[in-house]
Coordinates of C-alpha atoms in Angstrom, one line a residue:
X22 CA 124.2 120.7 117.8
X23 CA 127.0 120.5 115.2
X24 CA 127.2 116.3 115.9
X25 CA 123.6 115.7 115.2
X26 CA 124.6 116.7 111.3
X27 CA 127.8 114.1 111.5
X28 CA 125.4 111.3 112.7
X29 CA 123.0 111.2 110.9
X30 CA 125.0 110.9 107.5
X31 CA 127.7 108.4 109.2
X32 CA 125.1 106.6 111.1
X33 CA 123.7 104.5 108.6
X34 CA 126.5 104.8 106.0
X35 CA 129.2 102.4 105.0
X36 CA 133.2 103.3 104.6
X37 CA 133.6 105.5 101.6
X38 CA 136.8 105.2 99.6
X39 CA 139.0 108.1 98.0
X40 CA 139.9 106.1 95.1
X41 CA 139.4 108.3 91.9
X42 CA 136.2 107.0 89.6
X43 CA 135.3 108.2 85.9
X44 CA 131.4 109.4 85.6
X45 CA 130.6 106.0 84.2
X46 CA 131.7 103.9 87.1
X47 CA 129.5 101.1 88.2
X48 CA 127.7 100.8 91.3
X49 CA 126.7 97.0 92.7
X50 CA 125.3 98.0 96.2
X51 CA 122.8 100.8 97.0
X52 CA 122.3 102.1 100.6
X53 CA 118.7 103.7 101.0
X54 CA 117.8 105.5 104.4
X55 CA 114.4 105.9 104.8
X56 CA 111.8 108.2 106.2
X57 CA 111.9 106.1 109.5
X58 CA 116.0 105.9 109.4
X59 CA 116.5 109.8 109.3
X60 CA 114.2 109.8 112.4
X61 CA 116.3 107.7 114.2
X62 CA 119.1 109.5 113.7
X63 CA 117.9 112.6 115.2
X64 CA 116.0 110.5 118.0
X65 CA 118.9 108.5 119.2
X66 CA 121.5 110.3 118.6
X67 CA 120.9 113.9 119.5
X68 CA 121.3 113.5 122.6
X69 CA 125.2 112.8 121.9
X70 CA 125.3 115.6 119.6
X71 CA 124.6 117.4 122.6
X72 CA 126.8 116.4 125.0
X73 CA 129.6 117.2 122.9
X74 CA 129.4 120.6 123.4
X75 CA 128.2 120.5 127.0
X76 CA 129.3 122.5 128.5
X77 CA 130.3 125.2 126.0
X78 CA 132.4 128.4 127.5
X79 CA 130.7 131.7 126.0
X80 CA 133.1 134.8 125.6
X81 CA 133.0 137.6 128.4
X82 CA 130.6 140.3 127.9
X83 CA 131.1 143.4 129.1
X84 CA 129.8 147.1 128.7
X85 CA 129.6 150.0 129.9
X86 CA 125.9 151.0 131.2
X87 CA 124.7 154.7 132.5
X88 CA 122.1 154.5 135.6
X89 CA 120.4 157.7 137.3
X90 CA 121.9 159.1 140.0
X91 CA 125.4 156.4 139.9
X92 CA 126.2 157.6 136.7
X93 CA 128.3 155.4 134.1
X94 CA 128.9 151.8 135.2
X95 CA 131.7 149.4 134.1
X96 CA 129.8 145.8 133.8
X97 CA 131.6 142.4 132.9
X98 CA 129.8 139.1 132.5
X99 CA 132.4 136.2 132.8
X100 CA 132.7 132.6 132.9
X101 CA 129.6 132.5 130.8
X102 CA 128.9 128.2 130.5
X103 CA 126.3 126.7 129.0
X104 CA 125.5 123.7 130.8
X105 CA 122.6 122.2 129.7
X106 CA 120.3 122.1 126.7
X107 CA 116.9 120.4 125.9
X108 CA 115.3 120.0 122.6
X109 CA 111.8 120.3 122.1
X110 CA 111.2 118.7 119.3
X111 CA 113.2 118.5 116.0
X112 CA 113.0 117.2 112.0
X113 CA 115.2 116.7 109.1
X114 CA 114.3 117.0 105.8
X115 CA 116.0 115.7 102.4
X116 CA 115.7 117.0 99.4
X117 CA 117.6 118.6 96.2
X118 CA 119.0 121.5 98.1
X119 CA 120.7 119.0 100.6
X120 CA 120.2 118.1 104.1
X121 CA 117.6 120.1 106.7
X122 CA 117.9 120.0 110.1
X123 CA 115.8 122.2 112.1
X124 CA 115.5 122.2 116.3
X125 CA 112.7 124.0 117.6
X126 CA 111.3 125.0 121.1
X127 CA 114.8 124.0 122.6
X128 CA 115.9 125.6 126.2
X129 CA 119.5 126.2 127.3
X130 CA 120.2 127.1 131.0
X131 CA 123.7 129.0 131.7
X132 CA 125.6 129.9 135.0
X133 CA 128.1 133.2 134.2
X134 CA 129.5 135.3 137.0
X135 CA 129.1 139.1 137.3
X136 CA 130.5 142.4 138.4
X137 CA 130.7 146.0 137.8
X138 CA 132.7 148.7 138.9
X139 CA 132.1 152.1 138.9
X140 CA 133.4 156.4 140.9
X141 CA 131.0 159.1 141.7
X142 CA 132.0 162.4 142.3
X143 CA 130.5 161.7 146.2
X144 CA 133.0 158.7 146.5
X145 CA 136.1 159.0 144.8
X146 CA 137.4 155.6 144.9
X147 CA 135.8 153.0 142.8
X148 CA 133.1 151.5 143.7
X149 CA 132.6 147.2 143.2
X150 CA 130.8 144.4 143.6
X151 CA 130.5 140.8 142.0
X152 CA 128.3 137.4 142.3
X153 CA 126.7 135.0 139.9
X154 CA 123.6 134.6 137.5
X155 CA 121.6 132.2 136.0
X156 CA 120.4 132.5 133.0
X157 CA 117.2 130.8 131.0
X158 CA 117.1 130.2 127.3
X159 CA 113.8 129.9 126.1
X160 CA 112.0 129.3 122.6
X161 CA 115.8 128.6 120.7
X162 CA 115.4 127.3 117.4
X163 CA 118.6 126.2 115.0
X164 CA 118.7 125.3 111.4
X165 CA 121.0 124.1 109.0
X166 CA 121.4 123.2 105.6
X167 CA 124.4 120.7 104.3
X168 CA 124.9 119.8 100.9
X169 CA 126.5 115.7 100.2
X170 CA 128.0 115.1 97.1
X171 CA 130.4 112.6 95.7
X172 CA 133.8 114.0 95.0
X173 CA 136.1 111.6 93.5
X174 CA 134.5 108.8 95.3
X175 CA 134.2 110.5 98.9
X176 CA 131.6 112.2 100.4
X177 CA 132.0 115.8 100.1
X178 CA 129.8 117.9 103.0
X179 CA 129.5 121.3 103.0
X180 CA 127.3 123.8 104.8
X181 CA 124.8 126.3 102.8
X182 CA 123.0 127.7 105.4
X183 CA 123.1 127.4 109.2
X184 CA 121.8 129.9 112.2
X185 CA 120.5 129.9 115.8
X186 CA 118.2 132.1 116.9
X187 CA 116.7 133.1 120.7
X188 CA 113.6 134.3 121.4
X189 CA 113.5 134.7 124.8
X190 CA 116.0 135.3 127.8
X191 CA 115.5 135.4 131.9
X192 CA 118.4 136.1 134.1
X193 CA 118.5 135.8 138.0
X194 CA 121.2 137.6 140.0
X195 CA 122.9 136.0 142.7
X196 CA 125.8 137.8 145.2
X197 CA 125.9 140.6 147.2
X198 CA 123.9 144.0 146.8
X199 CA 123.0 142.3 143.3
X200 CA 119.0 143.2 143.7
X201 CA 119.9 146.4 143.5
X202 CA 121.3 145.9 139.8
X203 CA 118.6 143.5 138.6
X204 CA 118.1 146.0 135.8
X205 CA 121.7 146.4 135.0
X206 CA 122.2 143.4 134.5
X207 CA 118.5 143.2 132.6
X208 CA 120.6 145.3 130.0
X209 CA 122.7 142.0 128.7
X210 CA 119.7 140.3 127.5
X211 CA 120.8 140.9 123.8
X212 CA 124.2 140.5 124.1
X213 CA 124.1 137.4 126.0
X214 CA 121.1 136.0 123.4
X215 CA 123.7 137.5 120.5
X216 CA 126.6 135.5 122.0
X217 CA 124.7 131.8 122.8
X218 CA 123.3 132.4 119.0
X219 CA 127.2 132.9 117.5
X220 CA 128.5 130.2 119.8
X221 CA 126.2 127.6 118.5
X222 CA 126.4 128.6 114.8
X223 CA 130.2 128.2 114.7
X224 CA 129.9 124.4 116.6
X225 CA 127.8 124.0 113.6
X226 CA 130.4 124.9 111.1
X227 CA 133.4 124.0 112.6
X228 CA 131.6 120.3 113.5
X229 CA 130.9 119.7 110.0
X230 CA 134.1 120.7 108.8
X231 CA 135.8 118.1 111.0
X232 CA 132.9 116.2 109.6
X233 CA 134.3 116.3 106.0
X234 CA 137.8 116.0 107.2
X235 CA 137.4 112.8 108.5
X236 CA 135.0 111.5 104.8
X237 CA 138.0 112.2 103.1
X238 CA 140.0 109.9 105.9
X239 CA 138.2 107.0 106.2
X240 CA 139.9 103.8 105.0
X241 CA 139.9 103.3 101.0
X242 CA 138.7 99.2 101.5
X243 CA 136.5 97.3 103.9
X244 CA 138.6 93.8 104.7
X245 CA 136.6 90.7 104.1
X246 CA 138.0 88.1 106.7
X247 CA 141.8 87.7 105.3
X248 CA 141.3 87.4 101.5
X249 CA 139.6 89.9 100.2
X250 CA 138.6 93.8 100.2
X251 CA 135.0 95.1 99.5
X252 CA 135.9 98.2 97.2
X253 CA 133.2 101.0 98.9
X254 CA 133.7 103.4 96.4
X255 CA 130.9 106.2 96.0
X256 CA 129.3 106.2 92.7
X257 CA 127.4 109.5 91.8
X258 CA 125.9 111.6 94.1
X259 CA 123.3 110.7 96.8
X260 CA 120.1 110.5 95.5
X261 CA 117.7 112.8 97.8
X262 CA 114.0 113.2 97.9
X263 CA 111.6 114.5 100.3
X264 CA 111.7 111.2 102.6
X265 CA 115.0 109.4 102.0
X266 CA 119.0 109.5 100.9
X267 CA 119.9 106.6 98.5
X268 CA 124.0 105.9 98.1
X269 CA 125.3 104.1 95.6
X270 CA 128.8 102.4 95.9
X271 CA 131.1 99.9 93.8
X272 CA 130.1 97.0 95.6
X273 CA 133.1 94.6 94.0
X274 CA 135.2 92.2 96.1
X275 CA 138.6 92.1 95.1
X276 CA 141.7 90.1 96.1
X277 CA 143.6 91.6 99.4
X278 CA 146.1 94.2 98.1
X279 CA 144.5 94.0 94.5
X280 CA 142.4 96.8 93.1
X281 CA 141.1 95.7 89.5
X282 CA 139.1 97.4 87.1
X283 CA 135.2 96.3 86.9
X284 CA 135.5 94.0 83.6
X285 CA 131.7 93.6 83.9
X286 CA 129.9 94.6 80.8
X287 CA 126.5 95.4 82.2
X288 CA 126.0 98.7 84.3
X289 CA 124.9 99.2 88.0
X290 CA 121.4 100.5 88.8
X291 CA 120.5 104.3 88.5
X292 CA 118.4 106.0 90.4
X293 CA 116.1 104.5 93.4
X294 CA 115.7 100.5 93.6
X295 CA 113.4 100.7 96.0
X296 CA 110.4 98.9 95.4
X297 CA 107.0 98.0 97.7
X298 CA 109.1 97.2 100.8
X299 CA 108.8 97.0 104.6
X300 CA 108.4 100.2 107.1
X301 CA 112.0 100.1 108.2
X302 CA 114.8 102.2 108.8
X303 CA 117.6 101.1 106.0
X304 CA 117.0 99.1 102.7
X305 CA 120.4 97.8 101.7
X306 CA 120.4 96.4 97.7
X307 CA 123.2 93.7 96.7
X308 CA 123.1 93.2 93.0
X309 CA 124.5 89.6 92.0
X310 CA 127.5 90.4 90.4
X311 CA 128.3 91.7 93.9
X312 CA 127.7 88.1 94.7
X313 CA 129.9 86.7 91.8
X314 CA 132.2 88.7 92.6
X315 CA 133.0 87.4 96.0
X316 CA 133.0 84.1 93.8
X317 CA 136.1 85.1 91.6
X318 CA 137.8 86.0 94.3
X319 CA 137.7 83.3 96.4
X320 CA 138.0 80.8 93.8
X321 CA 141.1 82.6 92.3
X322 CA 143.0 82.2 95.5
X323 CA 142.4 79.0 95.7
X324 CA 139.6 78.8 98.4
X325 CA 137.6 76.6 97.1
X326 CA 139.9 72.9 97.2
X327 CA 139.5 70.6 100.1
X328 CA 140.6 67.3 100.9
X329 CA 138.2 64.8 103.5
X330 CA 139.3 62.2 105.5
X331 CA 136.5 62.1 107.8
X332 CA 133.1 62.0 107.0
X333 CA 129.5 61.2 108.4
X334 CA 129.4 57.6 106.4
X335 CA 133.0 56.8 107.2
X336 CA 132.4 53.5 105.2
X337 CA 133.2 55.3 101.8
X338 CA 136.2 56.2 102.6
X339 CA 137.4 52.8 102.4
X340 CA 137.8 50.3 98.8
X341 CA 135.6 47.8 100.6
X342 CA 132.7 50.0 100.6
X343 CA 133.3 50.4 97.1
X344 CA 133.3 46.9 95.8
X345 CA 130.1 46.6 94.5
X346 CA 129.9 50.3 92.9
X347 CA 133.6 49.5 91.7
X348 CA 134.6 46.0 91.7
X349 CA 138.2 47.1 90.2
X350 CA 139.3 49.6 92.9
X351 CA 138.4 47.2 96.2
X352 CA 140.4 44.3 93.6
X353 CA 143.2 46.6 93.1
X354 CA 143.6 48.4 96.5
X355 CA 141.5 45.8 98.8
X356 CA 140.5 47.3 102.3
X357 CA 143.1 50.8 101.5
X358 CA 141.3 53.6 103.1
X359 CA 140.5 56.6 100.6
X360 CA 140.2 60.4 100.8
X361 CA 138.0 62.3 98.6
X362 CA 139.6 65.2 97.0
X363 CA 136.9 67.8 95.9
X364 CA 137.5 70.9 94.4
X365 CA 135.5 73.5 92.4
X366 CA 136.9 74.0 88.6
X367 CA 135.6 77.3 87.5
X368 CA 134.0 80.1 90.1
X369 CA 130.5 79.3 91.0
X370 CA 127.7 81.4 89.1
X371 CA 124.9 83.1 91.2
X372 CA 121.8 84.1 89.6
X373 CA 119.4 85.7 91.9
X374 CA 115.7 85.2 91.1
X375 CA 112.4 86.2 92.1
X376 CA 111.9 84.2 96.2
X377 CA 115.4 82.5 95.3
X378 CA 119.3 82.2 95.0
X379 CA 120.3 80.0 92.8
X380 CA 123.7 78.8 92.7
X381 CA 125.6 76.7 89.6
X382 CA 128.9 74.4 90.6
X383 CA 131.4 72.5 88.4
X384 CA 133.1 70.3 91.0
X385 CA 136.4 67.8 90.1
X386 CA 135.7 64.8 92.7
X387 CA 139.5 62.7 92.9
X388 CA 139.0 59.1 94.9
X389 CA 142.2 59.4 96.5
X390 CA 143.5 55.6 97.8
X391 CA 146.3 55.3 100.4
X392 CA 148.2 52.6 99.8
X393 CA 151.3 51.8 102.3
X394 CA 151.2 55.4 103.3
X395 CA 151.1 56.6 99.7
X396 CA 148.1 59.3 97.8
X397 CA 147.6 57.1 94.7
X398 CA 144.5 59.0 92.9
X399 CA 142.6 56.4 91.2
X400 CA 139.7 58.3 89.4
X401 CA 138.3 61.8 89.4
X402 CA 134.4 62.5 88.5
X403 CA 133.1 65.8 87.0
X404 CA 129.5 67.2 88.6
X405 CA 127.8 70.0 87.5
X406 CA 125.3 70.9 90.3
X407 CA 122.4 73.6 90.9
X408 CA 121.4 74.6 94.6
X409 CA 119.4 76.6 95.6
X410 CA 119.6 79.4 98.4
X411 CA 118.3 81.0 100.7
X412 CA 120.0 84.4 102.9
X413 CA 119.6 85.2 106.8
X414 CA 121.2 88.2 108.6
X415 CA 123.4 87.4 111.4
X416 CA 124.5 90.6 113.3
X417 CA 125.9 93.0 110.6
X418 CA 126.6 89.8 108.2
X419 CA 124.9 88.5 105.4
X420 CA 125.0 84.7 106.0
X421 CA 123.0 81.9 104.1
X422 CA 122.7 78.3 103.1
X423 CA 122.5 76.0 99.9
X424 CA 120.4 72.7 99.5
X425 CA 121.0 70.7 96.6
X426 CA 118.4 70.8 93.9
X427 CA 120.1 68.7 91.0
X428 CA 123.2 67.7 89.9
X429 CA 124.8 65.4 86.5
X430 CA 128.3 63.9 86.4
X431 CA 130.7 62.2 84.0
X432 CA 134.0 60.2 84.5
X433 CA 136.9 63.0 83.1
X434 CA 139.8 60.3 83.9
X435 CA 140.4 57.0 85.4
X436 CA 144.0 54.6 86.3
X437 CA 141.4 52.0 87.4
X438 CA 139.0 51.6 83.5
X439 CA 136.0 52.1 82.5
X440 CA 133.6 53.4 85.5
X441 CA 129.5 52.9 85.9
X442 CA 128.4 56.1 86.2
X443 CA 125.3 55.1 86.6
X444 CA 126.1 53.2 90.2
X445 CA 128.2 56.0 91.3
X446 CA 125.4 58.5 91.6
X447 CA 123.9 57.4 94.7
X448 CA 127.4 57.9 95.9
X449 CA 127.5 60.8 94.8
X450 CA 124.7 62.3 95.4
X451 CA 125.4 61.0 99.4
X452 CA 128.6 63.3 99.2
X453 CA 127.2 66.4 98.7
X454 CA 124.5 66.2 100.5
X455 CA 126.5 65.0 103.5
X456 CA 129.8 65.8 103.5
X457 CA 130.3 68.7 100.4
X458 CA 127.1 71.2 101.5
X459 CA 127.1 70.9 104.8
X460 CA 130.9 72.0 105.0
X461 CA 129.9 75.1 102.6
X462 CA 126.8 75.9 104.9
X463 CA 129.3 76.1 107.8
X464 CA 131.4 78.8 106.0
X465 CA 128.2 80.6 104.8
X466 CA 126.9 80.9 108.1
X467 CA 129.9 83.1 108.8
X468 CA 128.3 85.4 107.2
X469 CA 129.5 88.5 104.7
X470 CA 130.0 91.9 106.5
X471 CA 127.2 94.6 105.1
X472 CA 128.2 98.3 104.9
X473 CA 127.1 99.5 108.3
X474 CA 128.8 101.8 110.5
X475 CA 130.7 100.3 113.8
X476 CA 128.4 101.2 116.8
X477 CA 125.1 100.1 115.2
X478 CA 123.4 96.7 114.6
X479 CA 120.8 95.5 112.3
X480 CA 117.5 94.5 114.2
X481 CA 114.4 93.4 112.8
X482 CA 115.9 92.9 109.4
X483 CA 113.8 91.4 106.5
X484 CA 115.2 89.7 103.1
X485 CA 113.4 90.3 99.6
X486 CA 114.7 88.4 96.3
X487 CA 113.8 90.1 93.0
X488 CA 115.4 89.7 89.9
X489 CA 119.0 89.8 89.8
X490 CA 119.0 91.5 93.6
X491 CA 118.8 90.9 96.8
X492 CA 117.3 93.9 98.8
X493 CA 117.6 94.0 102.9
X494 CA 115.1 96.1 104.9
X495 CA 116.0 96.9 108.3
X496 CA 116.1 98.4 111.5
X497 CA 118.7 99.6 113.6
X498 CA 119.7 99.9 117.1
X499 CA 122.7 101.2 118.7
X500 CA 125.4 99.6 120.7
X501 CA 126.7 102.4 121.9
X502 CA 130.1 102.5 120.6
X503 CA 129.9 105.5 118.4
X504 CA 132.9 106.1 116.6
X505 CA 132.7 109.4 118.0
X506 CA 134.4 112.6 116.5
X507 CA 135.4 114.9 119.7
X508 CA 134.1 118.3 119.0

């Protein structure tokens, strides 16, 4: 049973870090598992919580018994196996006292081997005999009671209360003259009841122990492709009420190998961002500084620069296609093919809105003319454009795409004169919306990887914009491929 505590925290949660936070930390992403979520914890997974511990080896039991007529009797129960269990039926409960897990009705069936040993005064050498039992659990119920808290950015988990307790016992005697000691062995009910009850208490304890052991081990970062690091700090303790667990993390993308001090001046959410939402399992909330975050850091290492030599309208990419828009470069550099050297000059803003992404980009556009085998820029446009955006879950990733909504340019320098800016936005406005977006769209598509544990996949998911959020309800199903902790 010990496992089924392990799941269902690490089944829905993300990686934690251990790097040390101060109470006023920020938190950009908040991890809520519903009603529904907890549910499927138990439901799925207890079956694996139980197999961990199948079969579980018992202590020997033995004792010394007095029966008319024999007199005292040496007894020893051995190779006592549990070696099967079924639950009933089973809840958790959240709340301020911690975590509740209660299995009720549950059976257990056990295989032990016997034998007993005893003189009389008639016989004076000792007397033995030995076989195998069976034994039936019935009406087992066990509880426990884990506290979660954040301790210096981990999850701390600790257990308050925990117990098993058997409310019913049968045993059936196999072996030699063993009919004749169905009452002897009758005496072990309470020791054998005492013994599955202590055995299953301390997988309990000792599960969540290695539990906590392995919080405090998990990986400080969660790598995003080869640039960046999702910093998966905790901030604050869960948040539990009487249907859900809500975690709150950093949320910031930093460079690979960089960890950097939130310079943001506005603080995370407190408390529950849930709003009306969707019956699923998991509601993951993305703030957009989380967002323009992932911005910085891709335009600081220099992500965001390409060059394009091939494009759908291949024609622009030659002065000749340019002679009416720009008599003086096809006069200058007749017939020279061209590259268009685009790059972003300052990290893109995101502002999430109510049903929208929107997305604000200062791009640098260089006409690029090769002449005898020579890069010769001839002129470079400024654009500011707006897009807007819309988000899709592919897998575990967040993925999305852009369409251009508007966009305003201005020449910032020229070796060729004066340009008509006014001619040039067709162009223009043919470049990004055939060569520059669709190129982002193919990155986006990649997708961003959410905070959910390896072995489970979203299913089902649903996408809500409100202001300044982005808030993903799910479901989830397993792959089986826990990331299983050997008990």
């Amino acid at each position: 049973m010990a496992p089924i505590i392990l799941w269902i925290v690490l089944s829905f949660l993300f990686t934690p870090t251990s790097t040390q936070i101060q109470s006023n930390e920020e938190g950009f992403i908040s991890v809520t598992i519903s009603e529904k979520g907890l549910d499927f914890a138990k439901d799925v997974l207890i079956d694996e919580a139980i197999s961990s511990i199948i079969p579980l080896q018992l202590p020997d039991i033995e004792k010394f018994v007095k029966i008319p007529l024999v007199g005292k009797v040496y007894m020893l129960l051995s190779n006592i196996t549990i070696f099967h269990v079924d639950i009933a039926s089973s809840y958790v409960n959240t709340g301020e006292t911690g975590i509740v897990l209660v299995a009720s009705g549950a059976t257990a069936n056990l295989s032990m081997s016997w034998q007993y040993s005893y003189r009389t005064w008639l016989v004076p050498i000792a007397i033995t005999d030995d076989g195998d039992a069976s034994v039936q659990v019935e009406g087992m119920e066990v509880g426990v009671t884990a506290s979660l808290k954040n301790q210096d950015g981990n999850l701390k988990l600790s257990v308050l209360e925990c117990g098993c307790h058997v409310k019913y016992i049968s045993i059936k005697v196999n072996g030699g003259a063993s009919w004749l000691y169905q009452g002897v062995v009758d005496a072990f009910e309470k020791k054998i009841a005492t013994a599955v009850e202590n055995a299953i208490s301390k997988k309990i304890r000792e599960g969540i122990i290695k539990l906590d052991s392995s919080l405090q081990s998990i990986p400080k970062q969660v790598p995003v492709y080869s640039i960046a690091v999702l910093n998966v700090t905790f901030v604050d303790n869960p948040v539990m009420s009487n249907s859900s667990i809500e975690f709150e993390i950093n949320g910031l993308v930093t460079a690979k190998d960089a960890f950097v001090v939130s310079n943001y001046n506005h603080k995370g959410w407190k408390g529950s961002s849930s709003c009306s939402s969707p019956a699923k399992m998991i509601q993951i909330s993305l703030q957009e500084t989380f967002f323009n975050s992932i911005s910085l850091v891709y335009f600081d290492a220099d992500c965001m620069h390409w060059i394009f030599d091939n494009i759908p309208d291949q024609s622009i990419l030659n002065t000749a296609g340019w002679r009416y828009i720009v008599p003086q470069l096809y006069e200058k550099y007749p017939n020279d093919d061209m590259n268009l050297n685009i790059s972003v000059s300052s990290p893109p803003i995101i502002k999430v809105a109510k049903d929208d992404i929107n997305a604000f980009v200062n791009l640098d556009v260089t006409i690029d003319v090769i002449n005898s085998g020579e890069v010769i820029p001839a002129a470079c446009i400024s654009l500011e454009i707006s897009t807007s955006g819309s988000a899709e879950i592919l897998r575990n990733n967040l993925a999305g795409s852009v369409r251009l909504k508007d966009f305003s340019m201005y020449l910032k320098w020229s070796e060729i004169g004066d340009l008509q800016i006014h001619l040039l936005q067709p162009v223009m406005s043919t470049i990004l919306k055939t060569v520059f977006l669709p190129y982002v769209n193919l990155h986006l598509r990649r997708g961003f990887p959410l905070p959910i544990l390896h072995g489970f996949t979203l299913q089902d998911a649903e996408i809500v914009y409100t202001n300044s959020t982005v808030i993903v309800y799910s479901n989830l199903a397993s792959t089986k491929q826990y990331l299983y902790a050997a008990m």
